Short mmCIF file of C-alpha atoms (C1' of nucleotides) in Angstrom, two decimals:
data_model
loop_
_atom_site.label_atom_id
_atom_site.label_comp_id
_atom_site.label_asym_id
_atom_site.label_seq_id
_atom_site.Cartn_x
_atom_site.Cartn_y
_atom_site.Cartn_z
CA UNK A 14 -11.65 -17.88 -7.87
CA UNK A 15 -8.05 -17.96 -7.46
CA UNK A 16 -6.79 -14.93 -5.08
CA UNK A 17 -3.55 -13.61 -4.90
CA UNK A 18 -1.06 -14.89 -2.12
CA UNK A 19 -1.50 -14.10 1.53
CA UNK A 20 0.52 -10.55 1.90
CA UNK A 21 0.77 -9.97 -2.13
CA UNK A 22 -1.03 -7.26 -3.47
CA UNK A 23 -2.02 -5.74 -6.89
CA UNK A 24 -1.19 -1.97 -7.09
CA UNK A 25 -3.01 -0.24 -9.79
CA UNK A 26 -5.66 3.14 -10.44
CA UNK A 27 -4.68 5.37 -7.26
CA UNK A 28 -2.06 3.47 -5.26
CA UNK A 29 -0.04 3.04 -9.32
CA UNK A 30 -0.40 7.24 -9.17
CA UNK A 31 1.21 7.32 -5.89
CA UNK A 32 3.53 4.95 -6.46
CA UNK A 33 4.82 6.32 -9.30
CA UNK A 34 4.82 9.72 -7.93
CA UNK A 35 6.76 8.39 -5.23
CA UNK A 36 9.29 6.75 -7.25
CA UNK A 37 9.29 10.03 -9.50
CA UNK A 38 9.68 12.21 -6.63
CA UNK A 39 12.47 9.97 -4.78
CA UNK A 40 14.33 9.61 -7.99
CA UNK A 41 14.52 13.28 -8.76
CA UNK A 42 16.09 14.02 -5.22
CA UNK A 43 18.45 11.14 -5.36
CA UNK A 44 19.54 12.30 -8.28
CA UNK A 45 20.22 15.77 -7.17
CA UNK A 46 22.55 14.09 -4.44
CA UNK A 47 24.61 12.30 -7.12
CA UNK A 48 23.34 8.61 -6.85
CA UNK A 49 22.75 6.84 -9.73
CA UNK A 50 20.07 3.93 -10.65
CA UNK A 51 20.92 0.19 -10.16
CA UNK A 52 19.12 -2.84 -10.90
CA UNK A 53 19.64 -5.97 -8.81
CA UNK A 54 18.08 -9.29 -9.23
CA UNK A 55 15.36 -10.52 -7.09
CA UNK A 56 16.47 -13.48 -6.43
CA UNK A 57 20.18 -14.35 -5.20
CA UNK A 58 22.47 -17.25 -3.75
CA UNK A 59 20.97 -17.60 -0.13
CA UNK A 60 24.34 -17.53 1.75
CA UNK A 61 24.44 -13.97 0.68
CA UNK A 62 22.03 -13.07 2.96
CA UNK A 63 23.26 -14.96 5.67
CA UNK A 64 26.57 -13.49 5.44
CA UNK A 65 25.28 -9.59 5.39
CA UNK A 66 22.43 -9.61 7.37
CA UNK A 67 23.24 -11.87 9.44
CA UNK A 68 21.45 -14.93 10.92
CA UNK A 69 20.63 -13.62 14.19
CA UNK A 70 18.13 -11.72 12.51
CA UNK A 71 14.59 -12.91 12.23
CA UNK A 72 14.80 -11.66 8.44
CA UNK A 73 16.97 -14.05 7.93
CA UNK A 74 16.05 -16.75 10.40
CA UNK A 75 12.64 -16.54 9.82
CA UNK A 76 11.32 -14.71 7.11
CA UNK A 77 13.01 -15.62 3.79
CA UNK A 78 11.32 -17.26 0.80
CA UNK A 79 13.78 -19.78 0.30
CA UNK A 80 14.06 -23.06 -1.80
CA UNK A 81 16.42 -25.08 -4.22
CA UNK A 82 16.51 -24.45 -8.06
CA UNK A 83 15.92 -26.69 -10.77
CA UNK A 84 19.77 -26.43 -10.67
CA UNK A 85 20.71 -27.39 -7.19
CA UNK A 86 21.04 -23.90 -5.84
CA UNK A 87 20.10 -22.98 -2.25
CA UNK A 88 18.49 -19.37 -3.68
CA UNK A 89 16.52 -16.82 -2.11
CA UNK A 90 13.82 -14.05 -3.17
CA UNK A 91 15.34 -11.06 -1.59
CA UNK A 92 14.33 -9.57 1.95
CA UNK A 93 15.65 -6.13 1.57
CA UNK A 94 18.13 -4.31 -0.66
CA UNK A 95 21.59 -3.99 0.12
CA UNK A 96 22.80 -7.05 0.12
CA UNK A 97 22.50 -7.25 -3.68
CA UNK A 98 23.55 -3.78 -4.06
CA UNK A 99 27.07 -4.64 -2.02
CA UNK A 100 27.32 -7.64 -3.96
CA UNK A 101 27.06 -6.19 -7.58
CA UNK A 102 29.26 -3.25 -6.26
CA UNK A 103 32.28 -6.13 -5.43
CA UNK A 104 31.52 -8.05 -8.81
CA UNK A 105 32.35 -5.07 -10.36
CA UNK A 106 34.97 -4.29 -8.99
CA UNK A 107 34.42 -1.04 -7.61
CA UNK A 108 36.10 -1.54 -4.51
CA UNK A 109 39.27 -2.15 -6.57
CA UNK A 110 38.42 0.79 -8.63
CA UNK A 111 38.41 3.15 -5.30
CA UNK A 112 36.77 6.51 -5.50
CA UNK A 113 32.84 6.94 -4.21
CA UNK A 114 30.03 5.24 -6.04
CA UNK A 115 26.94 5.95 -5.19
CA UNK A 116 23.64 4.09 -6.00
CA UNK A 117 20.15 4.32 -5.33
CA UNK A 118 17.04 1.46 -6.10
CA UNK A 119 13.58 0.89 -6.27
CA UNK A 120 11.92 -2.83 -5.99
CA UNK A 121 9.78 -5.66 -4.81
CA UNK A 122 11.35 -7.30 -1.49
CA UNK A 123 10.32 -10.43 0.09
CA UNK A 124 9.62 -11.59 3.75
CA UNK A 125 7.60 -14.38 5.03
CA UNK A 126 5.76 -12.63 7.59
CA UNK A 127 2.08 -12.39 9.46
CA UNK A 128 1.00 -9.50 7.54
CA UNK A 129 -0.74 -6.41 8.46
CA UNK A 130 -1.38 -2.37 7.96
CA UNK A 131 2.11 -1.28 6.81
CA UNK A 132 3.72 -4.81 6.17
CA UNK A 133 3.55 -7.38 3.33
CA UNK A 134 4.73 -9.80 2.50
CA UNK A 135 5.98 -8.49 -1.17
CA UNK A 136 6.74 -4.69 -0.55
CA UNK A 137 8.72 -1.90 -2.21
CA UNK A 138 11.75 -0.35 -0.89
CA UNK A 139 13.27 2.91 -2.33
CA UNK A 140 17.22 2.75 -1.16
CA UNK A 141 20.49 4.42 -1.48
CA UNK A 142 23.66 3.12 -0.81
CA UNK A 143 27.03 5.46 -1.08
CA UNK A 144 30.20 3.89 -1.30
CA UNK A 145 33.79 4.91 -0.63
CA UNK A 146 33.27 8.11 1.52
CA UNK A 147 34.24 7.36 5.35
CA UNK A 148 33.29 10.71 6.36
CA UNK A 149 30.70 11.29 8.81
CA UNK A 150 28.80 13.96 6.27
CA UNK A 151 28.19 11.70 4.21
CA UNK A 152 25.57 10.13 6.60
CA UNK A 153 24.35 13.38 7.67
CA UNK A 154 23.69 13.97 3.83
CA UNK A 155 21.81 11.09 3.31
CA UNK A 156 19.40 11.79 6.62
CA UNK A 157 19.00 15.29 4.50
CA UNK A 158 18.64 13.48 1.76
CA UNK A 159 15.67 11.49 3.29
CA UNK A 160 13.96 14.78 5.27
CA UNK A 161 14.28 16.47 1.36
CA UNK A 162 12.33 13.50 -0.24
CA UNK A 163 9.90 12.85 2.95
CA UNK A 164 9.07 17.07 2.75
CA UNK A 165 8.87 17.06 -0.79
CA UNK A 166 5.95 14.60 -0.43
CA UNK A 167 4.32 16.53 2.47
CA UNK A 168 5.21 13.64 4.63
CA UNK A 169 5.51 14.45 8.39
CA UNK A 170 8.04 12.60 10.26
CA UNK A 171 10.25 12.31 13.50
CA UNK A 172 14.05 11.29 13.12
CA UNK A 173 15.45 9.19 15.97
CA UNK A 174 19.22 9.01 15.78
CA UNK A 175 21.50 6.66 17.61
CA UNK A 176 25.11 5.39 17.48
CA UNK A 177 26.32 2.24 17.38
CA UNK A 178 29.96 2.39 17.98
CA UNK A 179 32.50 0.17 16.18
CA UNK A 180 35.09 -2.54 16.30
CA UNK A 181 36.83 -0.44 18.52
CA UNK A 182 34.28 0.35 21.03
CA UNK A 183 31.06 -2.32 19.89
CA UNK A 184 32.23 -5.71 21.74
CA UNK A 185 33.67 -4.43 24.79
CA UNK A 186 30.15 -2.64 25.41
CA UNK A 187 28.77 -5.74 24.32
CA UNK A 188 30.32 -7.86 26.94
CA UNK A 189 29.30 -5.09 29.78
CA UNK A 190 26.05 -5.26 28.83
CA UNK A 191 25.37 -9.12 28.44
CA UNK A 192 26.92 -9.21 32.05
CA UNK A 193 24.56 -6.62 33.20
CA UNK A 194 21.77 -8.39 31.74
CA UNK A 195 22.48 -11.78 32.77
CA UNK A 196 22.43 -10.98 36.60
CA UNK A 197 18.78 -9.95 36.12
CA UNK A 198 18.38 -13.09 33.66
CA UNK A 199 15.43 -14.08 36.10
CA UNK A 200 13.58 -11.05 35.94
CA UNK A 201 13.32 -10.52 31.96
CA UNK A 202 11.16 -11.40 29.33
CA UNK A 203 11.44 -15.12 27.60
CA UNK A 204 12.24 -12.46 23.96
CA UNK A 205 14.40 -11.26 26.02
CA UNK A 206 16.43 -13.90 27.18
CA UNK A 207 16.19 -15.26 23.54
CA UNK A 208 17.48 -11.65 22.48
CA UNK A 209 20.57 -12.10 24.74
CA UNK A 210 21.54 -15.29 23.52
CA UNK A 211 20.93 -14.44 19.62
CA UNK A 212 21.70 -10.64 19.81
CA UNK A 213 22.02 -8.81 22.99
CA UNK A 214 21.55 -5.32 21.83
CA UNK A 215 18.15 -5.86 20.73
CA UNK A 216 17.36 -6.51 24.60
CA UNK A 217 17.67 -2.59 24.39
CA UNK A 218 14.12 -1.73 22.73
CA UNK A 219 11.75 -4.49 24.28
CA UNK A 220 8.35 -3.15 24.51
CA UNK A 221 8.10 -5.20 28.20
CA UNK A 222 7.83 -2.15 30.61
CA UNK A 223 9.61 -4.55 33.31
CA UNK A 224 12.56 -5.11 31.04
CA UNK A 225 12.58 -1.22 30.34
CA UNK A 226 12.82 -0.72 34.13
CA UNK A 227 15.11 -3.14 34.50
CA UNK A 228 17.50 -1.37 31.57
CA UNK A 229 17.10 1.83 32.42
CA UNK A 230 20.41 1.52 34.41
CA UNK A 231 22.38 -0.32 31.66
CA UNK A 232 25.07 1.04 30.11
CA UNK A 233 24.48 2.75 27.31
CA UNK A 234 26.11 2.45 23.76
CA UNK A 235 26.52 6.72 23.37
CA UNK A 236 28.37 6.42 26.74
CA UNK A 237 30.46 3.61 25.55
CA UNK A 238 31.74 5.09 22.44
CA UNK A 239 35.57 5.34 21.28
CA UNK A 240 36.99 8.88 20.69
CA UNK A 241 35.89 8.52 16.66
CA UNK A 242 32.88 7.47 16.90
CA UNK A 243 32.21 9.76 19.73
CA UNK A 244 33.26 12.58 17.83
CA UNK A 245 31.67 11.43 14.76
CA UNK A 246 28.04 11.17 16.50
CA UNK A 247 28.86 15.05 17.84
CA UNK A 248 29.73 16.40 14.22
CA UNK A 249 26.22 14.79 12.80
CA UNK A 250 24.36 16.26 15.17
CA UNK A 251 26.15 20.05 14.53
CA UNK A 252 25.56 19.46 10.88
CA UNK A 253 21.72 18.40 11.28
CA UNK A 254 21.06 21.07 13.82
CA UNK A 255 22.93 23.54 11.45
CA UNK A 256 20.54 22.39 8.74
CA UNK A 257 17.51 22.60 10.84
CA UNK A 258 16.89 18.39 11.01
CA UNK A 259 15.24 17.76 14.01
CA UNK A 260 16.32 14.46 15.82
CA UNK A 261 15.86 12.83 18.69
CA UNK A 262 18.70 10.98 19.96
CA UNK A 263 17.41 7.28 20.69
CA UNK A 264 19.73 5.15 23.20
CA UNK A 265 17.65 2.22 22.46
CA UNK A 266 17.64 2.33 18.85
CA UNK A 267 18.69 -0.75 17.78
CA UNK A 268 19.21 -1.65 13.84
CA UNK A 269 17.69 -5.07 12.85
CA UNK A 270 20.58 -5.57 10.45
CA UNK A 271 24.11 -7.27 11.62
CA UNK A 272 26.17 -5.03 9.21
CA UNK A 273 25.52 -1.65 11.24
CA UNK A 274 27.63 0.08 12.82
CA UNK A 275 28.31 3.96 13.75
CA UNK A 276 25.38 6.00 12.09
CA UNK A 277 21.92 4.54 13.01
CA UNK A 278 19.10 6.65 12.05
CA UNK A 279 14.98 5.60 11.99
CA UNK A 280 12.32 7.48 10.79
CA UNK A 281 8.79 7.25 12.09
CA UNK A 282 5.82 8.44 11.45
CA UNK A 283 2.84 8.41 13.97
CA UNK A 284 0.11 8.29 11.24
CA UNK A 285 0.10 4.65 10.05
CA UNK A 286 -0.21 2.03 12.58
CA UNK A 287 2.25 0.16 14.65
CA UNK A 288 4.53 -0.62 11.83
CA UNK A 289 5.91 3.22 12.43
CA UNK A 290 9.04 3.08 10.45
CA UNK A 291 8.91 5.00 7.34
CA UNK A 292 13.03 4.26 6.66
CA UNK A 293 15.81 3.28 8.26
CA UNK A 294 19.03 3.35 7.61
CA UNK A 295 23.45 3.66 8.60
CA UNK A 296 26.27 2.73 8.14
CA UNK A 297 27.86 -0.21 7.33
CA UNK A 298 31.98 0.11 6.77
CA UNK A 299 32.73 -3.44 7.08
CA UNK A 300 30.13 -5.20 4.72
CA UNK A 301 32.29 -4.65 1.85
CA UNK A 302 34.98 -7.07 3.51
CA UNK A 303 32.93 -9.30 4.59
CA UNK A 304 31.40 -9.95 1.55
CA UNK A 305 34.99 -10.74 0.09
CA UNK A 306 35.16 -7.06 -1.50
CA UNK A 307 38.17 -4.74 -0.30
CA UNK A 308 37.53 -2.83 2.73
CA UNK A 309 34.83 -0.15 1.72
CA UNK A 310 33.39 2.40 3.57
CA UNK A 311 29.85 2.55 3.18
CA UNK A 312 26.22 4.06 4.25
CA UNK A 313 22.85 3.75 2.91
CA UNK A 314 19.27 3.64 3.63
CA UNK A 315 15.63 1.96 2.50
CA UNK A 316 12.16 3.29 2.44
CA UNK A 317 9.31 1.56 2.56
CA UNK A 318 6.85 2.30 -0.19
CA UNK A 319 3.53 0.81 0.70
CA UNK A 320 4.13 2.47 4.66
CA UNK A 321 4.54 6.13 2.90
CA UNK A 322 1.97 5.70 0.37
CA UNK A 323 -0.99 6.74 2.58
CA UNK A 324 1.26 9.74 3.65
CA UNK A 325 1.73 11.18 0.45
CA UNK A 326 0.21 14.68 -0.34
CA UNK A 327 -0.61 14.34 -3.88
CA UNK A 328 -0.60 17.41 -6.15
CA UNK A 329 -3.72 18.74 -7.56
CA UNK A 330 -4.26 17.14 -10.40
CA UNK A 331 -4.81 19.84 -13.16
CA UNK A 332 -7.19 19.79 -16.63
CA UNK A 333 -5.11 18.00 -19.23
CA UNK A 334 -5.68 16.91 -23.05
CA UNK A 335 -8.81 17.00 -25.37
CA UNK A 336 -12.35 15.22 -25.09
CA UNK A 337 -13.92 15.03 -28.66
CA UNK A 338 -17.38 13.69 -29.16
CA UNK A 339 -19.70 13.10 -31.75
CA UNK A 340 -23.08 14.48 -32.04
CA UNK A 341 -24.61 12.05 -34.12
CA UNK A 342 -23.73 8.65 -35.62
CA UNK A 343 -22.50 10.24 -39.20
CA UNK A 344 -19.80 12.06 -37.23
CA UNK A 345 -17.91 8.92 -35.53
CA UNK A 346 -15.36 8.43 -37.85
CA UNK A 347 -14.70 11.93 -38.04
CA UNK A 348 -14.31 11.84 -34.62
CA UNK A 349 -12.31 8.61 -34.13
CA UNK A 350 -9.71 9.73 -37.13
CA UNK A 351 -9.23 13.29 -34.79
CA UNK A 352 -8.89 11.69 -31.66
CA UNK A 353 -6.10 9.20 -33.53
CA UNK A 354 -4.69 12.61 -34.81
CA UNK A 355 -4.51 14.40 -31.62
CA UNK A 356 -3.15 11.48 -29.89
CA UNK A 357 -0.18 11.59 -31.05
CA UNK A 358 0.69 15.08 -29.10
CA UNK A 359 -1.90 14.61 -26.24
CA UNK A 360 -4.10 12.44 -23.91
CA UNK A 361 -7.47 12.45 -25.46
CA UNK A 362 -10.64 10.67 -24.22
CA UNK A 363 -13.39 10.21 -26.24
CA UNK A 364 -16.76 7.99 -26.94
CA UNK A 365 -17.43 5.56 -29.26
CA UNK A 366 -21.29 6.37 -29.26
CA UNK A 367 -23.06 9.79 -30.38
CA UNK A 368 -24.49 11.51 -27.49
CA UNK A 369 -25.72 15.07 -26.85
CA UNK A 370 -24.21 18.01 -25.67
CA UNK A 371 -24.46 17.22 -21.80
CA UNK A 372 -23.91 13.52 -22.01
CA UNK A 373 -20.53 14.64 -23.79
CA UNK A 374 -19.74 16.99 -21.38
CA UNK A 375 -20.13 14.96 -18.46
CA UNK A 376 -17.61 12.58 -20.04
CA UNK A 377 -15.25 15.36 -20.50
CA UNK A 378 -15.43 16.46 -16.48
CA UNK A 379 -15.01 12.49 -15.61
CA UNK A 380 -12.16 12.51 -17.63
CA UNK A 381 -10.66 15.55 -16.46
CA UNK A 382 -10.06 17.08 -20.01
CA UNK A 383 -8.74 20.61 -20.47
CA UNK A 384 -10.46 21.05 -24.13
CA UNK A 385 -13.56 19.72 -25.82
CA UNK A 386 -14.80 19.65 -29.44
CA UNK A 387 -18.03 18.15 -30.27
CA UNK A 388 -18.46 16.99 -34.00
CA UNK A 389 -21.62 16.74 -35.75
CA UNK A 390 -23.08 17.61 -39.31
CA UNK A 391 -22.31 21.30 -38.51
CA UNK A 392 -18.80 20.38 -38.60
CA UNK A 393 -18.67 18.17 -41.81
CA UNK A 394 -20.74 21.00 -43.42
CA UNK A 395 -18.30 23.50 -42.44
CA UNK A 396 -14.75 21.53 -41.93
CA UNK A 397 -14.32 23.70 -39.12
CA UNK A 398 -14.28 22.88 -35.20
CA UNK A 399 -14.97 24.55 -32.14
CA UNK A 400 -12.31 24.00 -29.40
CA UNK A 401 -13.52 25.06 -25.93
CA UNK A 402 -11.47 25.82 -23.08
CA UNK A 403 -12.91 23.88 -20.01
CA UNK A 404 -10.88 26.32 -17.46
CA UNK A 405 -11.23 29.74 -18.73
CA UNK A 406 -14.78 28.61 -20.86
CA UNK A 407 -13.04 30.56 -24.19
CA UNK A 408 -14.02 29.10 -27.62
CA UNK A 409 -11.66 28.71 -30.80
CA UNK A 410 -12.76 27.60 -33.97
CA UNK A 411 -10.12 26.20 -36.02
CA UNK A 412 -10.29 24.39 -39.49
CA UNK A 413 -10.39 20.44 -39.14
CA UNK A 414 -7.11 20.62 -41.35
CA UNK A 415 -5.22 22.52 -39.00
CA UNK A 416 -6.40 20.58 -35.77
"C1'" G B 7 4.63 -18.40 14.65
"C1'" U B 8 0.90 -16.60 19.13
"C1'" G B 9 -3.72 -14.02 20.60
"C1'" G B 10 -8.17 -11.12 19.14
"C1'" G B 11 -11.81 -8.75 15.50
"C1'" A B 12 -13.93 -8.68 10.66
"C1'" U B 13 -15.77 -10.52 5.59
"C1'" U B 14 -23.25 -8.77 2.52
"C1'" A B 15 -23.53 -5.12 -5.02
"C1'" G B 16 -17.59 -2.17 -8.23
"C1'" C B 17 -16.93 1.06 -3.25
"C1'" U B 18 -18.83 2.47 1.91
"C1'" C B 19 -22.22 0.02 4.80
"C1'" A B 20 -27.71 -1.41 6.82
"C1'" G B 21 -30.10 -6.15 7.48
"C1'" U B 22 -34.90 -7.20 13.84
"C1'" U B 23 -35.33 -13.32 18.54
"C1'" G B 24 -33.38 -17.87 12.35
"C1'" G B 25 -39.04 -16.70 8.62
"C1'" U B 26 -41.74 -14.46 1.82
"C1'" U B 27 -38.34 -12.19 -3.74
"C1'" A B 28 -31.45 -9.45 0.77
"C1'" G B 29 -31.57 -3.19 0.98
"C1'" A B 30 -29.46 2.14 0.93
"C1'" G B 31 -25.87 5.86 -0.60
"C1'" C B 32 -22.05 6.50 -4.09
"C1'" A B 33 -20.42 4.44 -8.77
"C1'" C B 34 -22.09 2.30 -13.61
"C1'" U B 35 -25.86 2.54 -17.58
"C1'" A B 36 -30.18 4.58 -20.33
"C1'" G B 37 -33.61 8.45 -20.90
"C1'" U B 38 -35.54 13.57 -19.65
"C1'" U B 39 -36.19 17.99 -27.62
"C1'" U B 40 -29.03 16.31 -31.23
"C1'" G B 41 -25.17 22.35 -29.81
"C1'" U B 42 -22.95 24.97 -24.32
"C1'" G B 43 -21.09 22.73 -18.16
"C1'" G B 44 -20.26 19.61 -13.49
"C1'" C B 45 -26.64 19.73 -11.21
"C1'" A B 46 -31.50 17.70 -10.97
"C1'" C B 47 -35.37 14.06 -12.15
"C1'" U B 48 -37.02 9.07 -13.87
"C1'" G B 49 -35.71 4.16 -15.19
"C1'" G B 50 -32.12 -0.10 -15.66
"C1'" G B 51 -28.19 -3.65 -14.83
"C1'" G B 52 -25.43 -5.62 -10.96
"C1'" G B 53 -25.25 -10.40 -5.00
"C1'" U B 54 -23.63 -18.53 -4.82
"C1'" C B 55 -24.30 -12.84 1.75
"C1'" G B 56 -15.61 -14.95 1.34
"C1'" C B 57 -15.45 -20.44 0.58
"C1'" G B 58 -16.88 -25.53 2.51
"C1'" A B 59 -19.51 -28.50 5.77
"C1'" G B 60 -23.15 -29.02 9.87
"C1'" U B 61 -27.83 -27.88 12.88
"C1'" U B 62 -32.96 -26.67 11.24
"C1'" C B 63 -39.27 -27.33 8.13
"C1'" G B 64 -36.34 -22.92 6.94
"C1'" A B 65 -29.55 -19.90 7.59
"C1'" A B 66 -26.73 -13.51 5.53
"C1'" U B 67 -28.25 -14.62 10.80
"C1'" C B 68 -26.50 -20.45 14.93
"C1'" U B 69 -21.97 -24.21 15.07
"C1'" C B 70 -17.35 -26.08 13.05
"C1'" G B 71 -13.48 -25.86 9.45
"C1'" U B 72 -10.88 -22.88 5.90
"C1'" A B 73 -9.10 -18.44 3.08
"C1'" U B 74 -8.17 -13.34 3.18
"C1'" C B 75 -7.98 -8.56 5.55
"C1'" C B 76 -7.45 -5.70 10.06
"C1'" C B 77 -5.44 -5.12 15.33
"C1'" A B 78 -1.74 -6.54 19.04
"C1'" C B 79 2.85 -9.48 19.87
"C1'" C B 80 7.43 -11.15 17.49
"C1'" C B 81 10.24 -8.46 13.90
"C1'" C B 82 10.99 -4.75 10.44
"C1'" A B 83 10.75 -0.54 5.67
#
RNA sequence: GUGGGAUUAGCUCAGUUGGUUAGAGCACUAGUUUGUGGCACUGGGGGUCGCGAGUUCGAAUCUCGUAUCCCACCCCA
């Protein structure tokens, strides 16, 4: 039997309802935010992902599905979202355009990873991306933006929040902490030294409860910030407190993705594992320039699907459609040529063999139907039809003519 | 990539120190008077015990390899 690849699964029956009422849900609140759908392709020109997420990150160290084309090109199946999104954005020439674009997107990603409860190696991401606005509300509407859709789906959740400062304030707290690290270089993890040669802030959330005591007299990045960013990390958390957002500020939170900076926000649930984060997202004002576009602010986030499917509070599914059956085998084609009729306004289940009464109506309970008409001889005789409410048990008899 | 656990019917799982024809519940299917409810009862189908080797008179059971899933690490959504 051949099996599907390690980390690749098939999502169909209940996980394709909650998928799709994920997506349905998502989209609606996006929507309501002003973001607008965009379609990237899976697979793009591998330097692109070096470039924005940057090759001291595993993702892209480790974890790409990468190979040459029939036509030479190094290509790779992407690992998360906004790379392509950034990229389509400066092909169009939106940054020239100016003014605030903002996009949101659904679709299979890609990492080469062990997998495990909560990680694949194909998996869905739901993102947004808004570009143009350089205001700080912007971020704190899209961490609304994420409590509205998370709520909306009954999804519990706890917000960690964190700053990461910028070009002002970023590599002069960088240098203070590599130097604080490096004269206990003898005392940290082997991750750890490999962090601080690769990317030092990442030192910041090792698990190692030596390291932590070790960092716990670092310097901090919220104690390092400029003025603006400073401020900026203040005003988000007046406008999420003003909203009722609860966050917990998170000194060690750490983005896996080069292009952060500022606004660096992680939410985590507690019901699914050790792969915690439910979505994560910032901001990201340089990409856009570094990607050869014209300087752009920008902010955005990603959701993982599969992690929030198991969270999801469905909605209780309600009685819906018709369920005719035949009584005996001279009424089938009656009964197909109604069920072809009805079909075209509602769902309708049937059965292809004649059955009686409670055989019928067990089909109609499995298939959750709202109505049921059973035809037989009485109802060739009298070319009229009983329709019976499955809810409120009524009966209406109604000519077959005017079903 | 590193370390650990698991894999038996469509699903959830039993299966004795290695010993006849591998079981249960749910699900499926048929019947229990061919016209009013989900129930109940009685049958039936369904397994290369993940796959491949090895040990043995004999393997679901022991050994090795391998695949997949799960857990932890790494990392991330």
């Amino acid at each position: 039997m051949i099996q599907s690849l390690r980390g690749m699964n098939d999502i169909l029956s209940e996980d394709y309802k909650r998928f799709t009422y994920f997506i349905d849900v998502a989209t609606k609140v996006a929507t309501r935010y002003g973001f607008h759908f965009i379609e990237t392709p899976l697979l793009e020109e591998t330097a692109l992902f070096k470039r924005s997420v940057g090759e001291s990150s595993d993702i892209v160290g480790k974890e790409m599905y990468q190979f040459i084309d029939k036509g030479d090109n190094d290509v790779c199946l992407r690992p998360e979202g906004t790379a392509g999104v950034v990229r389509a954005f400066i092909q169009k020439k939106l940054d020239r355009a100016g003014g605030v674009h903002r996009f949101f997107y659904h679709g299979a990603m890609f990492r080469y990873e062990r997998p495990q409860k909560g990680r694949l190696r194909q998996f869905h991401q739901f993102g947004c991306e808004s570009f143009g606005v350089d205001s700080v509300y912007e971020d704190a509407s899209m961490i609304m933006m994420v409590s509205d859709i998370l709520n909306e789906l009954g999804i519990g959740y706890r917000l960690q929040l964190n700053s990461l400062g910028d070009n002002n304030c970023m590599p002069s707290y960088h240098e203070n902490l590599v130097s604080f690290v490096q004269s206990s270089k003898e005392a940290i993890c082997d991750d750890c030294v490999r962090r601080l040669a690769i990317n030092p802030i990442r030192v910041l959330d090792c698990k190692n409860d030596r390291c932590q005591f070790i960092y716990k007299d670092a310097p901090k990045l919220i104690d390092n910030l400029c003025k603006d960013c400073d401020s900026d990390f203040e005003k988000l958390k007046n406008i999420l407190d003003a909203n009722g957002i609860n966050y917990e500020v998170d000194t060690n939170l750490v983005r896996g993705l080069d292009y952060y900076s500022k606004t660096a926000f992680e939410f985590v649930s507690d019901n699914i594992g050790s792969q915690s984060a439910i979505a994560g997202g910032g901001r990201y004002d340089r990409l856009v320039e570094f990607l050869d576009g014209k300087a752009t602010p920008a902010v955005g986030f990603a959701m993982g699907i599969e992690r929030l499917m198991e969270l999801i509070v469905m909605p209780e599914v309600k009685r819906d459609g018709y369920y005719i059956g035949a009584m005996d085998d001279e009424a089938l084609e009656l009964t197909l040529s109604l069920v072809h009729k009805k079909r075209k306004t509602d769902r309708v289940a049937t059965d292809y063999k004649a059955k009686n009464f409670k055989n019928h109506m067990k089909n109609a309970d499995k298939a959750n139907a709202k109505y049921f008409c059973m035809i037989g001889s009485n109802e060739i005789k009298s070319g009229e039809i009983i329709i019976k409410d499955l809810e409120d048990k009524s009966e209406t008899t109604v000519k077959i003519e005017n079903f």
